XYZ file of C-alpha atoms in Angstrom:
159
model
C 28.994 -26.315 -65.538
C 28.008 -24.579 -62.303
C 25.626 -21.713 -63.041
C 24.079 -19.356 -60.503
C 21.224 -16.902 -60.875
C 21.345 -13.617 -58.981
C 17.811 -12.221 -59.278
C 16.621 -8.763 -58.359
C 15.043 -5.571 -59.554
C 18.410 -3.717 -59.532
C 16.726 -0.312 -59.837
C 19.437 0.890 -59.835
C 22.239 -1.604 -59.355
C 24.353 -0.542 -56.374
C 27.946 -1.217 -55.396
C 26.534 -3.694 -52.869
C 24.917 -5.667 -55.696
C 28.169 -5.548 -57.670
C 30.044 -6.876 -54.657
C 27.819 -9.979 -54.687
C 28.169 -10.390 -58.480
C 31.964 -10.143 -58.376
C 32.308 -12.585 -55.490
C 29.855 -15.052 -57.049
C 31.776 -14.861 -60.347
C 34.787 -16.334 -58.526
C 32.714 -19.253 -57.197
C 30.716 -20.266 -60.265
C 31.451 -20.927 -63.925
C 28.662 -18.558 -64.918
C 26.684 -15.902 -63.065
C 23.383 -14.806 -64.554
C 22.082 -11.500 -63.254
C 18.313 -11.721 -63.651
C 16.498 -8.406 -63.875
C 12.881 -8.935 -62.948
C 9.777 -6.852 -62.671
C 8.637 -6.206 -59.114
C 5.044 -4.943 -59.229
C 5.369 -3.710 -55.640
C 8.036 -1.164 -56.578
C 7.849 1.909 -58.788
C 10.972 1.761 -60.968
C 13.213 4.672 -61.814
C 14.528 2.762 -64.854
C 12.782 0.370 -67.209
C 14.078 -3.188 -67.584
C 16.088 -2.437 -70.733
C 17.822 0.496 -69.051
C 18.674 -1.670 -66.041
C 20.068 -4.465 -68.246
C 22.180 -1.916 -70.165
C 23.511 -0.283 -66.991
C 24.393 -3.626 -65.405
C 26.126 -4.832 -68.586
C 28.244 -1.678 -68.587
C 29.119 -2.123 -64.908
C 30.198 -5.784 -65.294
C 31.937 -5.550 -68.690
C 35.211 -6.755 -67.141
C 33.619 -10.013 -65.924
C 33.723 -12.620 -68.699
C 31.567 -15.184 -66.912
C 28.639 -12.887 -66.079
C 25.632 -12.231 -68.283
C 22.524 -10.160 -67.730
C 19.019 -11.223 -68.697
C 15.514 -10.003 -67.960
C 12.726 -12.332 -66.991
C 9.287 -12.510 -65.480
C 7.285 -15.277 -63.900
C 8.315 -17.740 -61.239
C 12.001 -17.818 -60.438
C 11.962 -21.603 -60.032
C 10.546 -22.034 -63.539
C 13.465 -20.081 -65.008
C 15.945 -22.025 -62.858
C 14.550 -25.358 -64.071
C 14.300 -24.297 -67.725
C 17.865 -22.937 -67.849
C 19.502 -25.696 -65.771
C 20.684 -23.275 -63.071
C 22.712 -24.819 -60.234
C 21.706 -22.345 -57.523
C 20.141 -19.009 -56.682
C 22.341 -16.488 -54.883
C 20.886 -13.806 -52.637
C 22.714 -11.020 -50.839
C 21.972 -10.346 -47.184
C 22.567 -7.061 -45.383
C 20.772 -7.605 -42.088
C 18.564 -9.978 -40.116
C 15.484 -8.424 -41.729
C 16.804 -9.485 -45.159
C 17.344 -13.012 -43.883
C 13.772 -13.375 -42.680
C 12.308 -12.323 -46.024
C 14.843 -14.261 -48.120
C 14.384 -17.400 -46.014
C 10.655 -17.314 -46.759
C 11.315 -16.958 -50.488
C 13.977 -19.680 -50.487
C 11.634 -22.027 -48.646
C 8.828 -21.373 -51.120
C 11.192 -21.883 -54.057
C 12.330 -25.190 -52.537
C 8.705 -26.239 -52.059
C 7.922 -25.454 -55.714
C 11.113 -27.046 -57.045
C 13.119 -29.361 -54.789
C 16.219 -28.752 -56.938
C 16.123 -24.981 -56.326
C 19.006 -24.382 -53.924
C 19.558 -20.900 -52.499
C 22.924 -19.603 -51.345
C 23.021 -16.584 -49.046
C 26.021 -14.256 -49.255
C 26.651 -11.525 -46.731
C 27.150 -8.148 -48.330
C 30.503 -6.534 -47.613
C 30.339 -4.461 -44.434
C 30.849 -1.161 -46.254
C 27.607 -1.790 -48.192
C 25.511 -3.258 -45.366
C 23.219 -0.208 -45.193
C 22.839 0.216 -48.948
C 19.685 -0.438 -50.970
C 18.393 0.711 -54.339
C 15.400 2.321 -52.621
C 17.674 4.312 -50.328
C 19.876 5.422 -53.242
C 16.808 6.636 -55.163
C 15.491 8.536 -52.155
C 18.817 10.247 -51.460
C 19.166 11.100 -55.163
C 15.631 12.519 -55.461
C 16.336 14.889 -52.565
C 19.651 16.065 -54.025
C 21.949 14.015 -51.793
C 25.299 12.691 -52.984
C 25.287 9.093 -54.243
C 28.884 8.884 -55.493
C 30.434 5.656 -54.252
C 27.040 4.038 -53.725
C 26.466 3.064 -57.362
C 28.859 2.223 -60.209
C 30.250 5.278 -62.045
C 28.224 4.576 -65.189
C 24.995 4.456 -63.153
C 25.898 7.677 -61.337
C 26.480 9.432 -64.661
C 23.281 8.032 -66.218
C 21.138 9.027 -63.235
C 22.394 12.612 -63.435
C 21.994 12.808 -67.213
C 18.483 11.343 -67.201
C 17.274 13.586 -64.400
C 18.713 16.952 -65.408
C 16.573 19.898 -64.280
């Protein structure tokens, strides 16, 4: 069984993230979306909220599951017999950072293969950080995040 892990903070999950999940679900028997804690970011949603929102957004995909984890990515990959790690790329700057991480993962675990997928052009500018910033200043985020996330963000942050 070919299993792939798509790790990220997904705070919140965007339509760009979903694009990668949907495309990966056509390539692998199972896609595991791994919600992780990133100490360098200040989250809008806790891990349980993010897992719930992602599960709602991918409910039509039978071969995708969402988990939360902490620790080294390569340890989870080895423990769970994951075939590969998939990472979405928007720009050259993403490639530089992701290449470093993929190289470190390979150094720590020679079986840890990373697959880079280009984000669809219509989402190439999109990031969770940008969505949060636009939202906090009252900008429109419809079409940038799944409908359930849009609704939840507005309900949670009512004036």
